[in-house]
CSV table of C-alpha atoms and ligand atoms in Angstrom, one decimal:
chain,number,residue,atom,x,y,z
A,1,MET,CA,0.0,0.0,0.0
A,2,SER,CA,1.4,3.4,-0.9
A,3,LYS,CA,0.4,6.9,0.0
A,4,PHE,CA,1.1,10.4,-1.4
A,5,TYR,CA,1.7,13.6,0.5
A,6,VAL,CA,0.3,16.4,-1.6
A,7,THR,CA,0.9,20.1,-0.9
A,8,GLY,CA,-2.0,22.2,-2.1
A,9,ASN,CA,-2.6,25.6,-3.5
A,10,LYS,CA,-0.7,24.7,-6.8
A,11,LYS,CA,-1.3,25.9,-10.3
A,12,LEU,CA,-0.7,23.0,-12.7
A,13,GLN,CA,0.6,24.1,-16.0
A,14,GLY,CA,3.2,23.5,-18.7
A,15,ASN,CA,3.8,20.7,-21.2
A,16,VAL,CA,3.0,17.1,-20.7
A,17,TYR,CA,3.7,14.0,-22.9
A,18,ILE,CA,0.9,11.5,-23.0
A,19,SER,CA,1.7,7.8,-22.8
A,20,GLY,CA,0.2,4.9,-24.7
A,21,SER,CA,-3.3,3.8,-23.9
A,22,LYS,CA,-3.6,1.2,-21.1
A,23,ASN,CA,-7.0,0.0,-22.3
A,24,SER,CA,-5.6,-0.7,-25.8
A,25,ALA,CA,-2.3,-2.2,-24.7
A,26,LEU,CA,-3.9,-4.7,-22.3
A,27,PRO,CA,-6.1,-6.5,-24.9
A,28,ILE,CA,-3.4,-6.2,-27.6
A,29,LEU,CA,-0.9,-8.0,-25.4
A,30,PHE,CA,-3.2,-10.9,-24.9
A,31,MET,CA,-4.0,-11.0,-28.6
A,32,THR,CA,-0.4,-11.9,-29.3
A,33,ILE,CA,-1.4,-15.5,-28.4
A,34,LEU,CA,-3.4,-15.6,-31.6
A,35,THR,CA,-0.2,-15.8,-33.7
A,36,LYS,CA,2.8,-18.0,-33.5
A,37,GLU,CA,5.0,-15.4,-35.1
A,38,LYS,CA,6.9,-12.6,-33.4
A,39,VAL,CA,5.2,-9.3,-32.6
A,40,ILE,CA,6.7,-5.9,-31.7
A,41,ILE,CA,4.5,-3.4,-29.8
A,42,ASP,CA,5.5,0.2,-29.4
A,43,ASN,CA,4.2,2.9,-27.0
A,44,VAL,CA,3.1,0.4,-24.3
A,45,PRO,CA,2.8,2.4,-21.1
A,46,LYS,CA,4.9,1.3,-18.1
A,47,LEU,CA,2.2,0.4,-15.6
A,48,THR,CA,1.6,-2.3,-13.0
A,49,ASP,CA,-1.4,-3.6,-14.9
A,50,ILE,CA,0.8,-4.0,-18.0
A,51,ASN,CA,3.4,-5.8,-15.9
A,52,ILE,CA,0.7,-8.3,-14.7
A,53,ALA,CA,-0.4,-8.9,-18.4
A,54,LEU,CA,3.3,-9.6,-19.3
A,55,LYS,CA,3.7,-11.9,-16.3
A,56,LEU,CA,0.5,-13.7,-17.5
A,57,LEU,CA,2.0,-14.2,-21.0
A,58,LEU,CA,5.3,-15.3,-19.4
A,59,SER,CA,3.5,-17.8,-17.2
A,60,LEU,CA,2.1,-19.5,-20.3
A,61,GLY,CA,5.6,-19.9,-21.8
A,62,SER,CA,5.9,-16.8,-24.0
A,63,LYS,CA,9.3,-15.1,-24.6
A,64,ILE,CA,9.3,-11.4,-24.0
A,65,LYS,CA,11.9,-8.7,-24.3
A,66,TYR,CA,11.0,-5.4,-22.8
A,67,LYS,CA,13.2,-2.6,-24.0
A,68,LYS,CA,11.7,0.7,-25.4
A,69,LYS,CA,9.3,-1.6,-27.4
A,70,ILE,CA,8.0,-4.9,-26.3
A,71,PHE,CA,9.0,-8.0,-28.3
A,72,ILE,CA,6.7,-11.0,-27.8
A,73,ASP,CA,7.1,-14.5,-29.1
A,74,THR,CA,4.3,-16.9,-28.1
A,75,SER,CA,5.3,-19.7,-30.5
A,76,LEU,CA,6.3,-22.0,-27.7
A,77,ILE,CA,3.4,-21.6,-25.2
A,78,THR,CA,2.0,-24.8,-23.9
A,79,ILE,CA,-0.1,-23.7,-21.0
A,80,TYR,CA,-3.8,-22.8,-21.2
A,81,TYR,CA,-4.6,-22.3,-17.5
A,82,PRO,CA,-3.0,-19.1,-16.3
A,83,PRO,CA,-2.3,-18.7,-12.6
A,84,TYR,CA,-5.0,-17.5,-10.2
A,85,GLU,CA,-2.7,-15.0,-8.5
A,86,LEU,CA,-2.2,-13.0,-11.7
A,87,ILE,CA,-5.7,-13.4,-13.3
A,88,LYS,CA,-7.4,-12.1,-10.1
A,89,LYS,CA,-5.4,-8.9,-10.2
A,90,ILE,CA,-6.8,-7.3,-13.4
A,91,ARG,CA,-10.2,-7.1,-15.0
A,92,ALA,CA,-8.5,-7.2,-18.4
A,93,SER,CA,-7.4,-10.8,-17.9
A,94,ILE,CA,-10.7,-12.0,-19.2
A,95,TRP,CA,-9.3,-11.1,-22.7
A,96,ILE,CA,-6.9,-14.0,-22.4
A,97,LEU,CA,-9.8,-16.5,-22.7
A,98,ALA,CA,-10.7,-16.2,-26.4
A,99,PRO,CA,-7.1,-16.3,-27.6
A,100,LEU,CA,-6.3,-19.3,-25.4
A,101,LEU,CA,-9.4,-21.1,-26.8
A,102,THR,CA,-8.4,-20.3,-30.4
A,103,ARG,CA,-4.9,-21.5,-29.8
A,104,PHE,CA,-5.5,-24.7,-27.7
A,105,GLY,CA,-9.2,-25.5,-28.2
A,106,LYS,CA,-9.5,-25.4,-24.4
A,107,ALA,CA,-8.8,-23.0,-21.6
A,108,LYS,CA,-9.3,-22.7,-17.9
A,109,ILE,CA,-9.3,-19.3,-16.2
A,110,PHE,CA,-10.3,-17.9,-12.9
A,111,PHE,CA,-12.7,-15.0,-12.7
A,112,PRO,CA,-10.9,-11.7,-13.3
A,113,GLY,CA,-10.4,-9.0,-10.7
A,114,GLY,CA,-10.0,-5.3,-11.2
A,115,CYS,CA,-11.3,-2.0,-9.9
A,116,LYS,CA,-14.3,-2.3,-7.5
A,117,ILE,CA,-16.7,0.0,-9.4
A,118,GLY,CA,-19.7,-2.3,-9.6
A,119,ASN,CA,-20.6,-5.9,-10.1
A,120,ARG,CA,-18.6,-6.1,-13.4
A,121,PRO,CA,-20.2,-9.4,-14.7
A,122,ILE,CA,-18.7,-11.3,-17.6
A,123,ASP,CA,-21.9,-12.8,-19.0
A,124,LEU,CA,-21.7,-10.9,-22.3
A,125,HIS,CA,-18.2,-12.2,-22.9
A,126,ILE,CA,-19.4,-15.8,-22.1
A,127,ASP,CA,-22.6,-15.5,-24.2
A,128,GLY,CA,-20.6,-14.2,-27.2
A,129,LEU,CA,-18.1,-17.1,-27.0
A,130,ILE,CA,-21.0,-19.6,-26.6
A,131,GLN,CA,-22.7,-18.2,-29.7
A,132,LEU,CA,-19.4,-18.6,-31.6
A,133,GLY,CA,-19.4,-22.3,-30.7
A,134,ALA,CA,-17.6,-22.5,-27.3
A,135,LYS,CA,-18.8,-24.9,-24.6
A,136,ILE,CA,-18.4,-23.2,-21.3
A,137,ILE,CA,-18.8,-24.4,-17.7
A,138,LEU,CA,-18.7,-21.9,-14.9
A,139,ASN,CA,-18.2,-23.0,-11.3
A,140,LYS,CA,-17.9,-20.7,-8.3
A,141,ASN,CA,-14.6,-19.1,-9.3
A,142,CYS,CA,-13.5,-20.7,-12.5
A,143,ILE,CA,-14.3,-20.8,-16.2
A,144,PHE,CA,-13.7,-24.1,-18.1
A,145,ALA,CA,-14.1,-23.6,-21.9
A,146,SER,CA,-13.6,-25.6,-25.0
A,147,ILE,CA,-14.2,-25.4,-28.8
A,148,LYS,CA,-14.3,-28.2,-31.3
A,149,LYS,CA,-11.9,-27.1,-34.0
A,150,ARG,CA,-12.4,-23.4,-34.7
A,151,PHE,CA,-14.9,-20.8,-33.5
A,152,GLN,CA,-17.8,-20.6,-36.0
A,153,GLY,CA,-18.6,-17.2,-37.4
A,154,LYS,CA,-22.1,-15.8,-36.6
A,155,TYR,CA,-24.3,-12.7,-36.3
A,156,ILE,CA,-24.1,-11.6,-32.7
A,157,PHE,CA,-26.2,-8.8,-31.2
A,158,ILE,CA,-24.6,-7.8,-27.8
A,159,LYS,CA,-27.5,-7.0,-25.6
A,160,LYS,CA,-25.7,-4.2,-23.7
A,161,ILE,CA,-22.9,-2.1,-25.1
A,162,SER,CA,-19.7,-3.4,-23.6
A,163,VAL,CA,-16.1,-2.6,-24.5
A,164,GLY,CA,-14.9,-5.8,-23.0
A,165,ALA,CA,-17.4,-8.1,-24.6
A,166,THR,CA,-16.9,-6.4,-28.0
A,167,ILE,CA,-13.1,-7.1,-27.7
A,168,THR,CA,-13.6,-10.7,-26.6
A,169,ILE,CA,-15.9,-11.5,-29.5
A,170,MET,CA,-13.8,-9.7,-32.0
A,171,SER,CA,-10.7,-11.6,-30.9
A,172,ALA,CA,-12.6,-15.0,-31.1
A,173,ALA,CA,-13.9,-14.2,-34.6
A,174,VAL,CA,-10.6,-13.3,-36.3
A,175,LEU,CA,-9.6,-16.9,-36.7
A,176,ALA,CA,-13.2,-18.3,-36.8
A,177,GLU,CA,-14.6,-20.3,-39.7
A,178,GLY,CA,-16.7,-17.9,-41.7
A,179,LEU,CA,-18.2,-14.4,-41.2
A,180,THR,CA,-19.0,-12.8,-37.9
A,181,ILE,CA,-21.0,-9.6,-37.5
A,182,ILE,CA,-21.0,-7.9,-34.1
A,183,ASP,CA,-24.1,-5.8,-33.7
A,184,ASN,CA,-24.5,-3.2,-31.0
A,185,ALA,CA,-20.7,-3.2,-30.6
A,186,ALA,CA,-19.0,-0.6,-28.5
A,187,CYS,CA,-17.3,2.1,-30.5
A,188,GLU,CA,-14.5,3.2,-28.2
A,189,PRO,CA,-11.2,4.3,-29.9
A,190,GLU,CA,-9.5,1.3,-28.0
A,191,ILE,CA,-11.6,-1.0,-30.1
A,192,ILE,CA,-10.4,0.6,-33.3
A,193,ASP,CA,-6.8,0.2,-31.9
A,194,VAL,CA,-7.3,-3.5,-31.2
A,195,ALA,CA,-8.8,-4.0,-34.7
A,196,LYS,CA,-6.0,-2.2,-36.4
A,197,PHE,CA,-3.5,-4.3,-34.5
A,198,LEU,CA,-5.2,-7.5,-35.5
A,199,ASN,CA,-5.5,-6.3,-39.1
A,200,THR,CA,-1.7,-5.6,-39.1
A,201,LEU,CA,-1.2,-9.3,-38.3
A,202,GLY,CA,-3.5,-10.3,-41.2
A,203,ALA,CA,-7.0,-10.3,-39.7
A,204,LYS,CA,-9.9,-9.0,-41.8
A,205,ILE,CA,-11.9,-6.7,-39.6
A,206,ILE,CA,-14.0,-3.8,-40.9
A,207,GLY,CA,-16.2,-1.3,-39.2
A,208,ALA,CA,-14.4,-1.1,-35.8
A,209,GLY,CA,-15.4,2.2,-34.3
A,210,THR,CA,-19.0,1.8,-35.5
A,211,ASN,CA,-21.7,-0.2,-33.8
A,212,LYS,CA,-21.5,-2.9,-36.5
A,213,ILE,CA,-18.2,-4.8,-36.8
A,214,ILE,CA,-17.7,-7.3,-39.6
A,215,ILE,CA,-15.0,-9.9,-39.3
A,216,PHE,CA,-14.1,-12.3,-42.1
A,217,GLY,CA,-12.4,-15.3,-40.4
A,218,VAL,CA,-8.9,-16.1,-41.6
A,219,ILE,CA,-6.8,-19.3,-41.3
A,220,GLN,CA,-3.8,-17.8,-39.5
A,221,LEU,CA,-2.3,-14.5,-38.3
A,222,ASN,CA,1.3,-13.4,-39.0
A,223,GLY,CA,3.8,-11.4,-36.9
A,224,GLY,CA,4.1,-7.7,-37.2
A,225,LYS,CA,4.8,-4.3,-35.6
A,226,TYR,CA,2.2,-2.0,-34.1
A,227,LYS,CA,2.2,1.3,-32.2
A,228,ILE,CA,-0.4,1.7,-29.5
A,229,THR,CA,-2.6,4.9,-29.6
A,230,SER,CA,-2.3,7.5,-26.9
A,231,ASP,CA,-4.3,7.3,-23.6
A,232,ARG,CA,-7.4,9.6,-23.9
A,233,ILE,CA,-8.2,9.2,-20.2
A,234,GLU,CA,-4.7,10.3,-19.2
A,235,THR,CA,-5.1,13.3,-21.6
A,236,GLY,CA,-8.4,14.1,-20.0
A,237,THR,CA,-6.9,13.9,-16.5
A,238,PHE,CA,-4.2,16.4,-17.4
A,239,LEU,CA,-6.7,18.8,-19.0
A,240,ILE,CA,-8.8,18.7,-15.8
A,241,ALA,CA,-5.6,19.3,-13.8
A,242,ALA,CA,-5.2,22.7,-15.6
A,243,ALA,CA,-8.9,23.4,-15.5
A,244,ILE,CA,-9.2,23.1,-11.7
A,245,SER,CA,-6.0,25.0,-10.9
A,246,GLN,CA,-6.6,27.9,-13.3
A,247,GLY,CA,-3.6,26.7,-15.3
A,248,TYR,CA,-2.5,26.5,-18.9
A,249,ILE,CA,-1.5,23.1,-20.3
A,250,ILE,CA,-0.4,21.6,-23.5
A,251,CYS,CA,-0.8,17.8,-23.9
A,252,HIS,CA,1.4,16.4,-26.6
A,253,ASN,CA,1.3,12.9,-28.3
A,254,THR,CA,-2.4,12.8,-28.1
A,255,HIS,CA,-5.3,12.4,-30.6
A,256,PRO,CA,-7.7,15.4,-30.4
A,257,LYS,CA,-10.1,13.5,-32.6
A,258,ASN,CA,-10.7,10.9,-29.8
A,259,MET,CA,-11.1,13.6,-27.2
A,260,TYR,CA,-14.0,15.6,-28.5
A,261,ASN,CA,-16.5,14.2,-26.0
A,262,ILE,CA,-14.2,15.5,-23.2
A,263,THR,CA,-12.9,18.7,-24.7
A,264,HIS,CA,-16.4,20.0,-25.7
A,265,LYS,CA,-17.6,19.5,-22.1
A,266,LEU,CA,-14.5,21.3,-20.8
A,267,SER,CA,-15.1,24.3,-23.1
A,268,GLU,CA,-18.6,24.6,-21.5
A,269,THR,CA,-16.8,25.4,-18.2
A,270,GLY,CA,-15.2,28.4,-19.8
A,271,ALA,CA,-11.8,26.8,-20.7
A,272,ILE,CA,-10.2,27.8,-23.9
A,273,ILE,CA,-9.3,24.7,-25.8
A,274,LYS,CA,-7.1,24.6,-28.9
A,275,ASN,CA,-5.7,21.6,-30.7
A,276,GLY,CA,-3.4,20.6,-33.5
A,277,LYS,CA,-2.7,17.2,-35.2
A,278,ASN,CA,-1.3,15.6,-32.0
A,279,TRP,CA,-1.7,18.1,-29.2
A,280,ILE,CA,-4.4,19.8,-27.2
A,281,SER,CA,-4.1,22.9,-25.0
A,282,LEU,CA,-6.4,24.1,-22.3
A,283,ASP,CA,-6.3,27.6,-20.9
A,284,MET,CA,-8.1,28.5,-17.7
A,285,ARG,CA,-5.8,31.3,-16.5
A,286,GLY,CA,-7.4,34.0,-14.4
A,287,LYS,CA,-10.9,32.5,-14.0
A,288,ARG,CA,-12.8,29.9,-12.0
A,289,PRO,CA,-14.6,27.3,-14.1
A,290,HIS,CA,-18.4,27.2,-14.4
A,291,SER,CA,-20.3,24.1,-13.3
A,292,ILE,CA,-21.6,21.8,-15.9
A,293,ASN,CA,-24.0,18.9,-16.2
A,294,VAL,CA,-22.4,15.6,-17.4
A,295,CYS,CA,-23.8,12.2,-18.0
A,296,THR,CA,-21.5,9.2,-18.7
A,297,GLU,CA,-22.4,7.1,-21.7
A,298,PRO,CA,-20.8,4.6,-24.1
A,299,TYR,CA,-18.5,6.3,-26.7
A,300,PRO,CA,-19.0,8.9,-28.2
A,301,GLY,CA,-20.6,9.9,-24.9
A,302,LEU,CA,-18.5,11.1,-22.0
A,303,PRO,CA,-16.4,8.2,-20.6
A,304,THR,CA,-17.2,6.8,-17.2
A,305,ASP,CA,-13.5,6.8,-16.5
A,306,MET,CA,-13.7,10.7,-16.5
A,307,GLN,CA,-16.6,10.9,-14.1
A,308,ALA,CA,-14.7,11.3,-10.8
A,309,LEU,CA,-12.5,14.0,-12.5
A,310,PHE,CA,-15.5,16.0,-13.7
A,311,THR,CA,-17.0,15.7,-10.2
A,312,LEU,CA,-13.9,17.3,-8.8
A,313,LEU,CA,-14.1,20.0,-11.4
A,314,ASN,CA,-17.7,20.8,-10.4
A,315,THR,CA,-16.9,20.9,-6.7
A,316,ILE,CA,-14.7,24.0,-7.2
A,317,SER,CA,-16.7,25.6,-10.0
A,318,ILE,CA,-19.2,28.5,-9.9
A,319,GLY,CA,-22.7,27.3,-9.7
A,320,ILE,CA,-24.4,23.9,-9.4
A,321,GLY,CA,-23.6,20.9,-11.6
A,322,LYS,CA,-25.1,17.5,-11.9
A,323,ILE,CA,-23.0,14.4,-12.6
A,324,THR,CA,-24.9,11.3,-13.8
A,325,GLU,CA,-23.3,7.9,-13.9
A,326,THR,CA,-25.0,5.4,-16.2
A,327,ILE,CA,-22.3,2.8,-16.9
A,328,PHE,CA,-21.2,1.4,-13.5
A,329,GLU,CA,-23.5,1.2,-10.5
A,330,ASN,CA,-20.9,1.7,-7.7
A,331,ARG,CA,-18.8,4.5,-9.0
A,332,PHE,CA,-19.5,7.3,-6.5
A,333,MET,CA,-17.2,6.0,-3.7
A,334,HIS,CA,-14.8,9.0,-4.2
A,335,ILE,CA,-17.6,11.4,-3.3
A,336,LYS,CA,-17.3,10.7,0.4
A,337,GLU,CA,-13.6,11.6,0.2
A,338,LEU,CA,-14.4,14.8,-1.6
A,339,ILE,CA,-16.9,15.7,1.1
A,340,ASN,CA,-14.2,15.1,3.6
A,341,MET,CA,-12.2,17.8,1.8
A,342,GLY,CA,-15.1,20.3,2.2
A,343,ALA,CA,-17.0,19.6,-1.1
A,344,LYS,CA,-20.7,20.1,-1.0
A,345,ILE,CA,-22.3,17.2,-2.9
A,346,THR,CA,-25.5,15.3,-2.5
A,347,ILE,CA,-26.2,12.0,-4.1
A,348,LYS,CA,-29.6,11.0,-5.5
A,349,ASN,CA,-29.8,7.6,-7.2
A,350,ASN,CA,-27.2,7.7,-9.9
A,351,SER,CA,-26.6,11.4,-9.9
A,352,ALA,CA,-24.4,13.6,-7.8
A,353,ILE,CA,-25.4,17.3,-7.4
A,354,CYS,CA,-22.3,19.4,-6.8
A,355,TYR,CA,-22.6,22.9,-5.2
A,356,GLY,CA,-19.4,24.7,-6.2
A,357,ILE,CA,-17.2,26.2,-3.5
A,358,PRO,CA,-14.1,28.3,-4.1
A,359,LYS,CA,-11.6,26.0,-2.2
A,360,LEU,CA,-11.3,22.5,-1.0
A,361,SER,CA,-9.5,21.8,2.4
A,362,SER,CA,-6.7,19.2,2.9
A,363,ASN,CA,-7.4,16.0,4.7
A,364,HIS,CA,-6.5,12.3,4.8
A,365,VAL,CA,-8.4,10.7,1.9
A,366,PHE,CA,-8.7,7.1,0.7
A,367,SER,CA,-8.7,6.0,-3.0
A,368,SER,CA,-11.1,3.3,-3.9
A,369,ASP,CA,-10.1,2.8,-7.6
A,370,LEU,CA,-7.8,3.9,-10.3
A,371,ARG,CA,-9.6,7.0,-11.6
A,372,ALA,CA,-10.7,8.1,-8.1
A,373,SER,CA,-7.0,8.0,-7.0
A,374,ALA,CA,-6.1,10.4,-9.8
A,375,MET,CA,-8.9,12.7,-8.9
A,376,LEU,CA,-8.0,12.7,-5.2
A,377,VAL,CA,-4.3,13.5,-6.0
A,378,LEU,CA,-5.5,16.5,-8.2
A,379,ALA,CA,-7.8,17.6,-5.4
A,380,GLY,CA,-4.9,17.6,-3.0
A,381,CYS,CA,-2.9,19.8,-5.5
A,382,ILE,CA,-5.5,22.6,-5.3
A,383,ALA,CA,-6.7,22.2,-1.7
A,384,ASP,CA,-5.7,24.5,1.1
A,385,GLY,CA,-2.9,22.7,3.1
A,386,LYS,CA,-1.3,19.3,2.9
A,387,THR,CA,-3.4,16.3,1.8
A,388,THR,CA,-2.5,12.6,2.4
A,389,VAL,CA,-3.9,10.3,-0.3
A,390,HIS,CA,-3.9,6.7,0.9
A,391,HIS,CA,-4.0,3.6,-1.4
A,392,THR,CA,-2.3,5.3,-4.3
A,393,GLU,CA,-1.2,1.9,-5.5
A,394,HIS,CA,-4.3,2.1,-7.7
A,395,LEU,CA,-2.8,5.0,-9.5
A,396,MET,CA,0.3,3.1,-10.6
A,397,ARG,CA,-2.0,0.7,-12.4
A,398,GLY,CA,-3.1,3.2,-14.9
A,399,TYR,CA,-0.9,6.4,-15.1
A,400,GLU,CA,2.7,6.2,-16.3
A,401,SER,CA,5.1,8.3,-14.2
A,402,ILE,CA,2.2,10.3,-12.8
A,403,VAL,CA,4.1,11.9,-9.9
A,404,LYS,CA,6.9,13.0,-12.2
A,405,LYS,CA,4.6,14.4,-14.8
A,406,LEU,CA,2.5,16.3,-12.2
A,407,ASN,CA,5.5,17.6,-10.3
A,408,ASN,CA,6.9,18.9,-13.7
A,409,LEU,CA,3.7,20.8,-14.0
A,410,GLY,CA,4.1,22.5,-10.7
A,411,ALA,CA,2.7,20.0,-8.2
A,412,ASP,CA,4.4,19.0,-5.0
A,413,ILE,CA,3.8,15.3,-4.4
A,414,ILE,CA,5.9,13.1,-2.3
A,415,ILE,CA,5.5,9.3,-2.4
A,416,LYS,CA,5.6,7.5,0.9
B,501,LIG,C1,-13.7,-1.1,-20.0
B,501,LIG,C2,-12.5,-0.3,-19.4
B,501,LIG,C3,-12.9,0.6,-18.3
B,501,LIG,C4,-14.1,1.5,-18.7
B,501,LIG,C5,-15.2,0.7,-19.3
B,501,LIG,C6,-16.3,1.5,-19.9
B,501,LIG,C7,-10.5,-1.7,-19.7
B,501,LIG,C8,-9.5,-2.5,-19.1
B,501,LIG,N1,-11.5,-1.2,-18.9
B,501,LIG,O1,-14.1,-1.9,-18.9
B,501,LIG,O2,-11.8,1.4,-18.0
B,501,LIG,O3,-14.6,2.2,-17.6
B,501,LIG,O4,-14.7,-0.2,-20.4
B,501,LIG,O5,-15.8,2.4,-20.9
B,501,LIG,O6,-10.5,-1.4,-20.9
B,501,LIG,N2,-21.3,-5.6,-18.5
B,501,LIG,C9,-22.2,-6.6,-18.3
B,501,LIG,N3,-21.7,-7.9,-18.7
B,501,LIG,C10,-20.5,-8.1,-19.3
B,501,LIG,C11,-19.6,-7.0,-19.5
B,501,LIG,C12,-20.1,-5.7,-19.1
B,501,LIG,O7,-23.3,-6.5,-17.9
B,501,LIG,O8,-20.2,-9.2,-19.6
B,501,LIG,C13,-21.7,-4.2,-18.1
B,501,LIG,C14,-20.8,-3.6,-17.1
B,501,LIG,O9,-21.2,-4.0,-15.8
B,501,LIG,C15,-21.1,-2.1,-17.3
B,501,LIG,C16,-21.3,-2.1,-18.8
B,501,LIG,O10,-21.6,-3.4,-19.3
B,501,LIG,O11,-22.3,-1.7,-16.7
B,501,LIG,C17,-20.1,-1.6,-19.6
B,501,LIG,O12,-18.9,-2.4,-19.2
B,501,LIG,P1,-17.7,-2.6,-20.2
B,501,LIG,O13,-17.8,-1.6,-21.3
B,501,LIG,O14,-17.7,-4.1,-20.6
B,501,LIG,O15,-16.5,-2.3,-19.3
B,501,LIG,P2,-15.1,-3.1,-19.2
B,501,LIG,O16,-14.8,-3.7,-20.5
B,501,LIG,O17,-15.2,-3.9,-18.0
């Protein structure tokens, strides 16, 4: 368990370089099991979740070299039952299931872990694999799955939009016999990234990024090189850092096109947003933000992963703003911590009404999940006094060099 000592009253501003996307890198790492040839992946962020994914691949017998890029060779893997201690650590480990089934015709995995932000069922992943021909037996904590020869392509309507299930089904369909159509697919940029990676290896996927993805099954995938897209949630986190501290920030190595859902909301607060091909700037100098109403939705709606950060923004803004969470049912755990820092928030069903105040006060606060950790650290940076943020180990799961990056922008954070 780690904690951060955060000195408040800081203005966060300057230049920051955005890392590769965690939520693209995780599934892409597991998809390397689909080919017996070598794969080189660039722009993988250095994170504890990524280390766990790499350890999972190593535990199956993969060879990995981790320099600036990651070199992965899964040609010699023989194991199809990854260890419980690793699987339980990350939600993303569910994405190992379809590649293992494709490769071995059978797999045994424990139920995945991850952030405690709701029930986080895996029924849509399992339903999708069953529809493609898998036999699946679930017991209390384990999934036993098998397929006859290959997955069988099919029309699949996913009954609830799910990033995770869309990726699972897409990965099962690339080497399936025949055509698969995924209807009501999630459209997140990370899905486009995974599809581009698979297509680089020889898959035939079209329509990723729309709600209908068409996959023509191929016989085998080759090796290849791929560069992961930038992390849009990390970009959004730094934009919020400047917005709450009346700062001016330029985020480099990012994709403004993927950020519109976040930047257009930020411009409603009064921030001046500019962007170029691979950068976005936010200028909030000399003014307090205005409160806004936000509602999380599947892409292109506002990401649930930004919800805690927009809540923080509203707590110190002028006026009253409403935050509605529609994706996960237990994602307001950070609000108690914000209230402990002086925020005025009331919760009604899945909405939080924030009554803006000029300044938060320091306190001891406790992170419940990855994005809540980032939010509490930013809250500490602008509060009056010194804040101790406990359980910051969550933060290391999803933000590369976060303390260094924030301190470069003017924060004063010490890791304990
Ligand atoms: C991914 C992201 C997470 C993000 C979320 C929504 C990763 C590692 N995680 O999580 O950061 O917050 O997308 O953008 O990429 N659901 C079911 N059954 C299932 C699967 C999901 O009911 O089998 C529900 C979930 O409980 C949730 C909704 O569908 O209410 C969306 O979840 P989903 O998009 O699948 O999120 P994850 O893939 O877990």
